GROMACS .gro file of C-alpha atoms in nm:
model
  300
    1UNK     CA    1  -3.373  -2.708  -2.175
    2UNK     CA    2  -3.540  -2.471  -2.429
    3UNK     CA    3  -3.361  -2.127  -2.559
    4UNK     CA    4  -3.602  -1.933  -2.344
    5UNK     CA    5  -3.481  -2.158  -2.014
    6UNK     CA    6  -3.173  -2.132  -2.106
    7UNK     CA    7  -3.146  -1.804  -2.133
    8UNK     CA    8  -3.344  -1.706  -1.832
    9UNK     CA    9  -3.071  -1.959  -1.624
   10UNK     CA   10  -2.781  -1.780  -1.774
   11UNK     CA   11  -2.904  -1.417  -1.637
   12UNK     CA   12  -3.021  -1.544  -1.316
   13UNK     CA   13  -2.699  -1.689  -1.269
   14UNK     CA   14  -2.545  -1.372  -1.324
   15UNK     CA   15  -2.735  -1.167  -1.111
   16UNK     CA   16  -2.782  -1.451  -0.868
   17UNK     CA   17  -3.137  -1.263  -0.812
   18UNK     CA   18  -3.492  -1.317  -0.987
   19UNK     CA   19  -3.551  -0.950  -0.985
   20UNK     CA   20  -3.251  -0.812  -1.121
   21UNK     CA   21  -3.274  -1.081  -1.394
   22UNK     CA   22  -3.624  -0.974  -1.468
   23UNK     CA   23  -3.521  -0.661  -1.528
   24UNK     CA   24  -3.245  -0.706  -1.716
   25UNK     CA   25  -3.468  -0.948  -1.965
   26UNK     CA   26  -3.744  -0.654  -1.932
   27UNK     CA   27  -4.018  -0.938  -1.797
   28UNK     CA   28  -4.213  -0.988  -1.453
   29UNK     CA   29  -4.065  -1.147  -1.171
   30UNK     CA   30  -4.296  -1.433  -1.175
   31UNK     CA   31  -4.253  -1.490  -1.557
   32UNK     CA   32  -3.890  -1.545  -1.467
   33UNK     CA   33  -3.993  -1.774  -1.163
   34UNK     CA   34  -4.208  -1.965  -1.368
   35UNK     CA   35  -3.938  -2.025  -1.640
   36UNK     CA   36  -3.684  -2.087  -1.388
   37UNK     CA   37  -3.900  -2.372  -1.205
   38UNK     CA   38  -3.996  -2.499  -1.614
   39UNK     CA   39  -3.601  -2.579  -1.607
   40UNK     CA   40  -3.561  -2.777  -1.347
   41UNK     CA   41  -3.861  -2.967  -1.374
   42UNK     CA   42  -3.713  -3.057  -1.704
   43UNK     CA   43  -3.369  -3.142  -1.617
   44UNK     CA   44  -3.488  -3.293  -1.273
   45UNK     CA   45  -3.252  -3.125  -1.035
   46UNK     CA   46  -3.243  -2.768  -0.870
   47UNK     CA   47  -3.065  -2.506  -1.015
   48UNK     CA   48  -3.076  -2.292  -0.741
   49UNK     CA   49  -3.098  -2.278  -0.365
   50UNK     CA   50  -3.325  -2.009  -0.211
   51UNK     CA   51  -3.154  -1.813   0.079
   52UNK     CA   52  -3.258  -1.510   0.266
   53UNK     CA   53  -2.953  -1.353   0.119
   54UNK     CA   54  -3.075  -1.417  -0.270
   55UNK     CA   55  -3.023  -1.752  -0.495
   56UNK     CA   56  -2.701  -1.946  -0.459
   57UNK     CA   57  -2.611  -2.169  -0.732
   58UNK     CA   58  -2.614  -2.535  -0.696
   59UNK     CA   59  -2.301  -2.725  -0.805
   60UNK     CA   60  -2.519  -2.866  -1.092
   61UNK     CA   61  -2.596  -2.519  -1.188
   62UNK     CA   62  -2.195  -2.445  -1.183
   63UNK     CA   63  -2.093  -2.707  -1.412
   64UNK     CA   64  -2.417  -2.641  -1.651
   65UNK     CA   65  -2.339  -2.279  -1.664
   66UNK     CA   66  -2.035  -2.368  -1.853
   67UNK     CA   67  -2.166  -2.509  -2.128
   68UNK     CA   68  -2.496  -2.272  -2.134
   69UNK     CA   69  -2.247  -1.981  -2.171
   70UNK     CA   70  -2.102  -2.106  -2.461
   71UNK     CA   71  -2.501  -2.176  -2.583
   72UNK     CA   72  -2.524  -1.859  -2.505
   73UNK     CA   73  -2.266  -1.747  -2.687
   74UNK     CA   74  -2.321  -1.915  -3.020
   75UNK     CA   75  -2.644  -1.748  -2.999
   76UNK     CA   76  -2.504  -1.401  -3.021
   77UNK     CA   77  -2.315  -1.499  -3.286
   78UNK     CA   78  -2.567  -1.591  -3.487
   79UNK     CA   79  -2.740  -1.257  -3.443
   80UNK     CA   80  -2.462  -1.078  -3.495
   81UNK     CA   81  -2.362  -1.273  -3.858
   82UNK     CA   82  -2.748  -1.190  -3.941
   83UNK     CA   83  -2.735  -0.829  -3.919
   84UNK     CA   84  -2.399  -0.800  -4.107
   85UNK     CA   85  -2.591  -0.998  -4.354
   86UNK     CA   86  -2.872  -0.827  -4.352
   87UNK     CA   87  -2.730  -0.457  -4.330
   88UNK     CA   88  -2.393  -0.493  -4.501
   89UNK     CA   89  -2.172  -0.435  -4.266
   90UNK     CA   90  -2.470  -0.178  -4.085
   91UNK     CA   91  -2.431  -0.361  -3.752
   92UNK     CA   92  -2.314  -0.179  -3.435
   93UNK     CA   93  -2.034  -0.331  -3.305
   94UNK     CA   94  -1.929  -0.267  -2.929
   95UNK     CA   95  -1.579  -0.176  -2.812
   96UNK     CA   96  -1.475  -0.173  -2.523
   97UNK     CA   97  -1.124   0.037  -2.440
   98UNK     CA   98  -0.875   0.148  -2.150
   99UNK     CA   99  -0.799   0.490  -2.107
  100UNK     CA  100  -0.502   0.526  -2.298
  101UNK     CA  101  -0.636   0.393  -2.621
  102UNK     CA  102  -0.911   0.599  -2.642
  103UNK     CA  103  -0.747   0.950  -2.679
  104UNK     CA  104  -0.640   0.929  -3.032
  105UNK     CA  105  -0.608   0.587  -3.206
  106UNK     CA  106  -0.967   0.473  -3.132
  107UNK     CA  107  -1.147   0.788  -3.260
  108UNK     CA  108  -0.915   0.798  -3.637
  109UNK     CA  109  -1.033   0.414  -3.652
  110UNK     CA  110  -1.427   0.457  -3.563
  111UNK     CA  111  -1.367   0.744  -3.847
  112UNK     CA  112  -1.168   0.580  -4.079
  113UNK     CA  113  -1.445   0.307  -4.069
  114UNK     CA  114  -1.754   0.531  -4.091
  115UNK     CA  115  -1.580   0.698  -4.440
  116UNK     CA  116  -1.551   0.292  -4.607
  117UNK     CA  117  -1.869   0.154  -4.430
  118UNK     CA  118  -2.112   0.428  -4.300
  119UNK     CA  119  -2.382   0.187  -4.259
  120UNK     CA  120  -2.165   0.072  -3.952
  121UNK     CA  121  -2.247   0.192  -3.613
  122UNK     CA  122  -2.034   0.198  -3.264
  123UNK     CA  123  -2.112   0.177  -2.891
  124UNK     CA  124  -1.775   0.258  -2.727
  125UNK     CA  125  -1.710   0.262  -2.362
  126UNK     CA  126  -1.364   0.315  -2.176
  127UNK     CA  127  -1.341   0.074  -1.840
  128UNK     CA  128  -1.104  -0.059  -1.605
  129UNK     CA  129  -0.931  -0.350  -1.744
  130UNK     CA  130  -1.114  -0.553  -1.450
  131UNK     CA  131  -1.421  -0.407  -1.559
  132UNK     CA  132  -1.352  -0.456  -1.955
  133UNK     CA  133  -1.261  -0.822  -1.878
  134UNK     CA  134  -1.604  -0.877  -1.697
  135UNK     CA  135  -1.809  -0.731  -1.994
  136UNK     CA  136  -1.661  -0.943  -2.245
  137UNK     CA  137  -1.767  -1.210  -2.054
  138UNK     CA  138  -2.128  -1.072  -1.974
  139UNK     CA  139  -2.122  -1.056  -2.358
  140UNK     CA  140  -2.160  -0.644  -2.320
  141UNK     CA  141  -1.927  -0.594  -2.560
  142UNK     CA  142  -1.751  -0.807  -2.846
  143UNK     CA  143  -1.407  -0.709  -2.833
  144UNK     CA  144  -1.202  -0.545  -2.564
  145UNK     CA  145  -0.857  -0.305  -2.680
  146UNK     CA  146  -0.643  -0.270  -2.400
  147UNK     CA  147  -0.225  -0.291  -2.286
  148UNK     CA  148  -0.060  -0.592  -2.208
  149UNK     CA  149  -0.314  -0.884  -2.112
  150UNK     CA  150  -0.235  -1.144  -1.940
  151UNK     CA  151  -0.347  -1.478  -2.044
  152UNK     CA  152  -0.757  -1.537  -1.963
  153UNK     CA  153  -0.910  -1.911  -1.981
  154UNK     CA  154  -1.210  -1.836  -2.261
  155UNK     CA  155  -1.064  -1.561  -2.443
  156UNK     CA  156  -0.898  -1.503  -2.757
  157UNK     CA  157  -0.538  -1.255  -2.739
  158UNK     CA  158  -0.388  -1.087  -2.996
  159UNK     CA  159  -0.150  -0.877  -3.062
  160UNK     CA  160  -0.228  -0.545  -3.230
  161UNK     CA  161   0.081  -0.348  -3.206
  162UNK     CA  162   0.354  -0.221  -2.944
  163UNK     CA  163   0.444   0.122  -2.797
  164UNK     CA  164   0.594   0.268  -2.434
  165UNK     CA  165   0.605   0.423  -2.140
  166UNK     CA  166   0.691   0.745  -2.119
  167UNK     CA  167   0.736   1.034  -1.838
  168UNK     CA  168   0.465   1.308  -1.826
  169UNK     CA  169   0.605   1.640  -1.615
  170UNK     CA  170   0.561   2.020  -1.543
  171UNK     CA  171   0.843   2.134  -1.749
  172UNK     CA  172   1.037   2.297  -1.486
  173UNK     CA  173   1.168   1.927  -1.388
  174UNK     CA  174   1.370   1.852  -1.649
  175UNK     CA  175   1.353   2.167  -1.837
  176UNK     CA  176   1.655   2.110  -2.071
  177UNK     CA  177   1.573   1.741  -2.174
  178UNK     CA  178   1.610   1.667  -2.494
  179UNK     CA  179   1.532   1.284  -2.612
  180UNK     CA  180   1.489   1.003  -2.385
  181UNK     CA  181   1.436   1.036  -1.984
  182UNK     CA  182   1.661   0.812  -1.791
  183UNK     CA  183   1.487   0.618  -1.578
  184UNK     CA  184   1.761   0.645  -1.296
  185UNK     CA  185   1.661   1.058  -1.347
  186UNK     CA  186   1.308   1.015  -1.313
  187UNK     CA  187   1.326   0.777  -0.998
  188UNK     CA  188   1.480   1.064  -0.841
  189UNK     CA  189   1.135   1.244  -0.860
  190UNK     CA  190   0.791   1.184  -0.659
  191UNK     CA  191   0.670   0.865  -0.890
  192UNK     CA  192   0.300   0.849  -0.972
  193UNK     CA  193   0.245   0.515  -1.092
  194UNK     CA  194  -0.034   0.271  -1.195
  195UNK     CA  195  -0.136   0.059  -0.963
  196UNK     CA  196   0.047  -0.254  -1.023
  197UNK     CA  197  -0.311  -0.483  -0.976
  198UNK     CA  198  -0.344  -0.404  -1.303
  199UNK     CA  199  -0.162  -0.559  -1.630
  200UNK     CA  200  -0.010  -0.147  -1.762
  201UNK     CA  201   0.073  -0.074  -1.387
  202UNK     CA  202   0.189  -0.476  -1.274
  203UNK     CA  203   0.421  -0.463  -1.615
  204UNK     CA  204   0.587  -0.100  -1.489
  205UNK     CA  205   0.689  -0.254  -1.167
  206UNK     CA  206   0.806  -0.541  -1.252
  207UNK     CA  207   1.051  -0.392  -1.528
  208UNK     CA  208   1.142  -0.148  -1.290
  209UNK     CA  209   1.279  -0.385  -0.997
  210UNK     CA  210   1.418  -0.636  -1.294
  211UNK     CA  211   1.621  -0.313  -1.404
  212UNK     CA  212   1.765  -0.324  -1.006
  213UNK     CA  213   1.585  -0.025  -0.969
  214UNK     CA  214   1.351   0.094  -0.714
  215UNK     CA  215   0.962   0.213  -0.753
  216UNK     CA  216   0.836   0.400  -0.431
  217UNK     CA  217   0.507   0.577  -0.602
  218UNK     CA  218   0.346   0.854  -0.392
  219UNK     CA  219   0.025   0.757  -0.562
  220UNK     CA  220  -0.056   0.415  -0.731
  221UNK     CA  221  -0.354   0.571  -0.951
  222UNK     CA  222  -0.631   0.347  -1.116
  223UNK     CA  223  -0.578   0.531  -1.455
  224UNK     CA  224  -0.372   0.685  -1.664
  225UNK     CA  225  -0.619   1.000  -1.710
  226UNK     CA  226  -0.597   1.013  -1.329
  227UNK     CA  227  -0.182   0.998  -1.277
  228UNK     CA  228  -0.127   1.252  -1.622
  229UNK     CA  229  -0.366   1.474  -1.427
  230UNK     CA  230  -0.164   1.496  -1.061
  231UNK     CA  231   0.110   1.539  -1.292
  232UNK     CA  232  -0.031   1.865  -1.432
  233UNK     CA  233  -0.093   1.983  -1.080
  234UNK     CA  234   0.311   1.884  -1.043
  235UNK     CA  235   0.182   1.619  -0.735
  236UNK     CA  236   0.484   1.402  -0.850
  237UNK     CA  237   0.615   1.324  -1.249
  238UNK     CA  238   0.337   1.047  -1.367
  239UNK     CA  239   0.486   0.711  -1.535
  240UNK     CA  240   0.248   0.607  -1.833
  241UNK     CA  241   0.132   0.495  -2.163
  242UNK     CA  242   0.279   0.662  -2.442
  243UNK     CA  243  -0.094   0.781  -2.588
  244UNK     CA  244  -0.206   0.909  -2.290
  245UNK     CA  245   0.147   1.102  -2.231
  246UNK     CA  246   0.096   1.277  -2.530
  247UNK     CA  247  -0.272   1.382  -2.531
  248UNK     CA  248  -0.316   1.737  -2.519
  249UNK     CA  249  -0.517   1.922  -2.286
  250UNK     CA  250  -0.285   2.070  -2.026
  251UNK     CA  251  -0.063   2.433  -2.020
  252UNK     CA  252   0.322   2.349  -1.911
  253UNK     CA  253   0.328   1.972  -1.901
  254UNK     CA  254   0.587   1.796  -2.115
  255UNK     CA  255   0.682   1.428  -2.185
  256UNK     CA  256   0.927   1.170  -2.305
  257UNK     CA  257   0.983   0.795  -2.333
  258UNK     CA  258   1.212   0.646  -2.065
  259UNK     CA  259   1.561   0.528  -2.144
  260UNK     CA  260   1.610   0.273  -2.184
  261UNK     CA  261   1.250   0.207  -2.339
  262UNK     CA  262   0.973  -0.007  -2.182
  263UNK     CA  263   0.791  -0.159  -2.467
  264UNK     CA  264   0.395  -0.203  -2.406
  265UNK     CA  265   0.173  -0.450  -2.594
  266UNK     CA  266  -0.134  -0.359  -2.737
  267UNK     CA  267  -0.361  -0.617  -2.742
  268UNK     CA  268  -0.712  -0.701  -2.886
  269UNK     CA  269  -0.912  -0.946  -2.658
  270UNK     CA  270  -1.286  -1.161  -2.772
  271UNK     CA  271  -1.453  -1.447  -2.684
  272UNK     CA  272  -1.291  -1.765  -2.768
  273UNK     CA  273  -1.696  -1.922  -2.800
  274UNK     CA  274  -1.707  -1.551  -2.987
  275UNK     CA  275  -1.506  -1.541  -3.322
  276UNK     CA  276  -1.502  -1.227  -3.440
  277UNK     CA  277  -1.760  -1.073  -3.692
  278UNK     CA  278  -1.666  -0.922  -4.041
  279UNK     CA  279  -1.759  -0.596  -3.888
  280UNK     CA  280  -1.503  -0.622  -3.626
  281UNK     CA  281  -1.250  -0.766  -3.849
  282UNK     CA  282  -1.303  -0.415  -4.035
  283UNK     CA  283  -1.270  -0.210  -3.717
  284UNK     CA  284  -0.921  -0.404  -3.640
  285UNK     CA  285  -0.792  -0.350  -3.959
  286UNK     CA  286  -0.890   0.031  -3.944
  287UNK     CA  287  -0.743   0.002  -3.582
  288UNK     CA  288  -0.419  -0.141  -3.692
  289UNK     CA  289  -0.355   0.099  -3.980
  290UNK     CA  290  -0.381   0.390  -3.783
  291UNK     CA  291  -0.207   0.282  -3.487
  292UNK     CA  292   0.075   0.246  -3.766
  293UNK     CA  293   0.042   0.579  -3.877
  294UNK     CA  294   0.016   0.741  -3.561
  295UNK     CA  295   0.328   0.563  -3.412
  296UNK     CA  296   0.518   0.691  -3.788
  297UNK     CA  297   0.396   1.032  -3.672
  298UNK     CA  298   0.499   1.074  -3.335
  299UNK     CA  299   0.860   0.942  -3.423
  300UNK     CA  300   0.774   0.523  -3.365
   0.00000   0.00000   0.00000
């Protein structure tokens, strides 16, 4: 198979429909009908079979996709490695974040970056870890920051830092706190939790009931933006990252880390067929510093 069959292939597969591939290569339908048949006259089986219902992959297409994604991959790699070479440094990296990470300690790194390498450029999006997880392996975005992943076959994890849950409430709850929340006190409050299909929420739950301790949540939100802000409407006291706790933006809301502490990690994931560039090696230095910084800050 040639580069251009190849990659044709890889976004049909994807999309699992001529048109939507043709439009995300920016060609005609029949160009990528045309390139499509080229393939499998070359390799001498069908990739595809046609359906009213769209393509469906053959199993010979499932076990070649494999090893045309990581094809596909080196690819990208090569481009990327050419425009660090060719613009020092001047090529836009992609990041993609959760929630909590991109209130404070994504922003000082993108700056922190831009003062050492201003040639370097950014395309930032914050997801769903489900979501982030699918882009990285779309090859939408070359590294994914997010709180505590889970092992994923074909990608590279690790670990950036640590920090906690905490408790974010309308101050009239627990209006002489000072320190840590026990977690017994805040249990004794409407919960509004993370929903535990996801790694930040999953991780809350499960050090909850290992603690004997039980989590009844009136809400199980889908983000941490989402819980903070029923929280400042006092729906319930909202259990969280750290970052996100302490975000400003909201009159009368307070917060506090739970005692005893939850620890959260912070990880960076990539594409194991994906090392990283030097451009994103920069970024996750930048990243790491001020994560330290911020943590010394705000008591860590």
């Amino acid at each position: 198979m040639k580069l251009r069959h190849i990659e044709v292939f890889h976004t049909v597969y994807r999309y699992k429909s001529v048109s939507k591939a043709a439009r995300k290569l920016n060609v005609s339908q029949p160009a990528v009908s045309k390139a499509l048949q080229h393939a499998e006259d070359q390799i001498g089986f069908a990739l595809f079979t046609r359906t009213g219902r769209g393509l469906v992959p053959t199993q010979q297409a499932d076990l070649l996709f494999d090893e045309v994604s990581k094809v596909y991959a080196g690819v990208a790699r090569v481009q990327r490695t050419s425009q660090d070479l060719r613009k020092a440094l001047g090529g836009r990296l992609k990041i993609s974040t959760v929630t909590g990470l991109s209130y404070e300690i994504l922003p000082r790194a993108v700056a922190r970056v831009r003062k050492s390498h201003p040639t370097m450029t950014f395309e930032l999006q914050t997801l769903h870890y489900s979501d982030l997880i699918a882009s990285l392996r779309e090859f939408d975005t070359h590294i994914g920051l997010v709180f505590d992943a889970p092992g994923h076959v074909g990608l590279v994890r690790k670990v950036m830092g640590k920090c906690e849950y905490a408790c974010v409430y309308k101050k009239h709850r627990f209006s002489k706190l000072t320190g840590r929340l026990p977690l017994k006190r805040v249990l004794k409050h409407d919960i509004i939790s993370l929903n535990p299909s996801g790694p930040l929420g999953g991780k809350l739950w499960e050090e909850i009931n290992s603690a004997g301790e039980n989590l009844e949540a009136i809400v199980a939100a889908e983000s941490c933006f989402v819980a903070k802000n029923l929280a400042a409407r006092d729906v319930g006291v909202a259990i969280v990252d750290e970052f996100t706790a302490s975000a400003s933006g909201f009159e009368d809301l307070s917060h506090a880390k739970l005692k005893p502490g939850i620890e959260i990690e912070i990880n960076v994931l990539y594409l194991e067929a994906s090392p990283l560039s030097t451009a994103a090696k920069v970024f996750l230095e930048a990243f790491k510093t001020e994560l330290d910084l911020w943590q010394k800050q705000n008591g860590k």
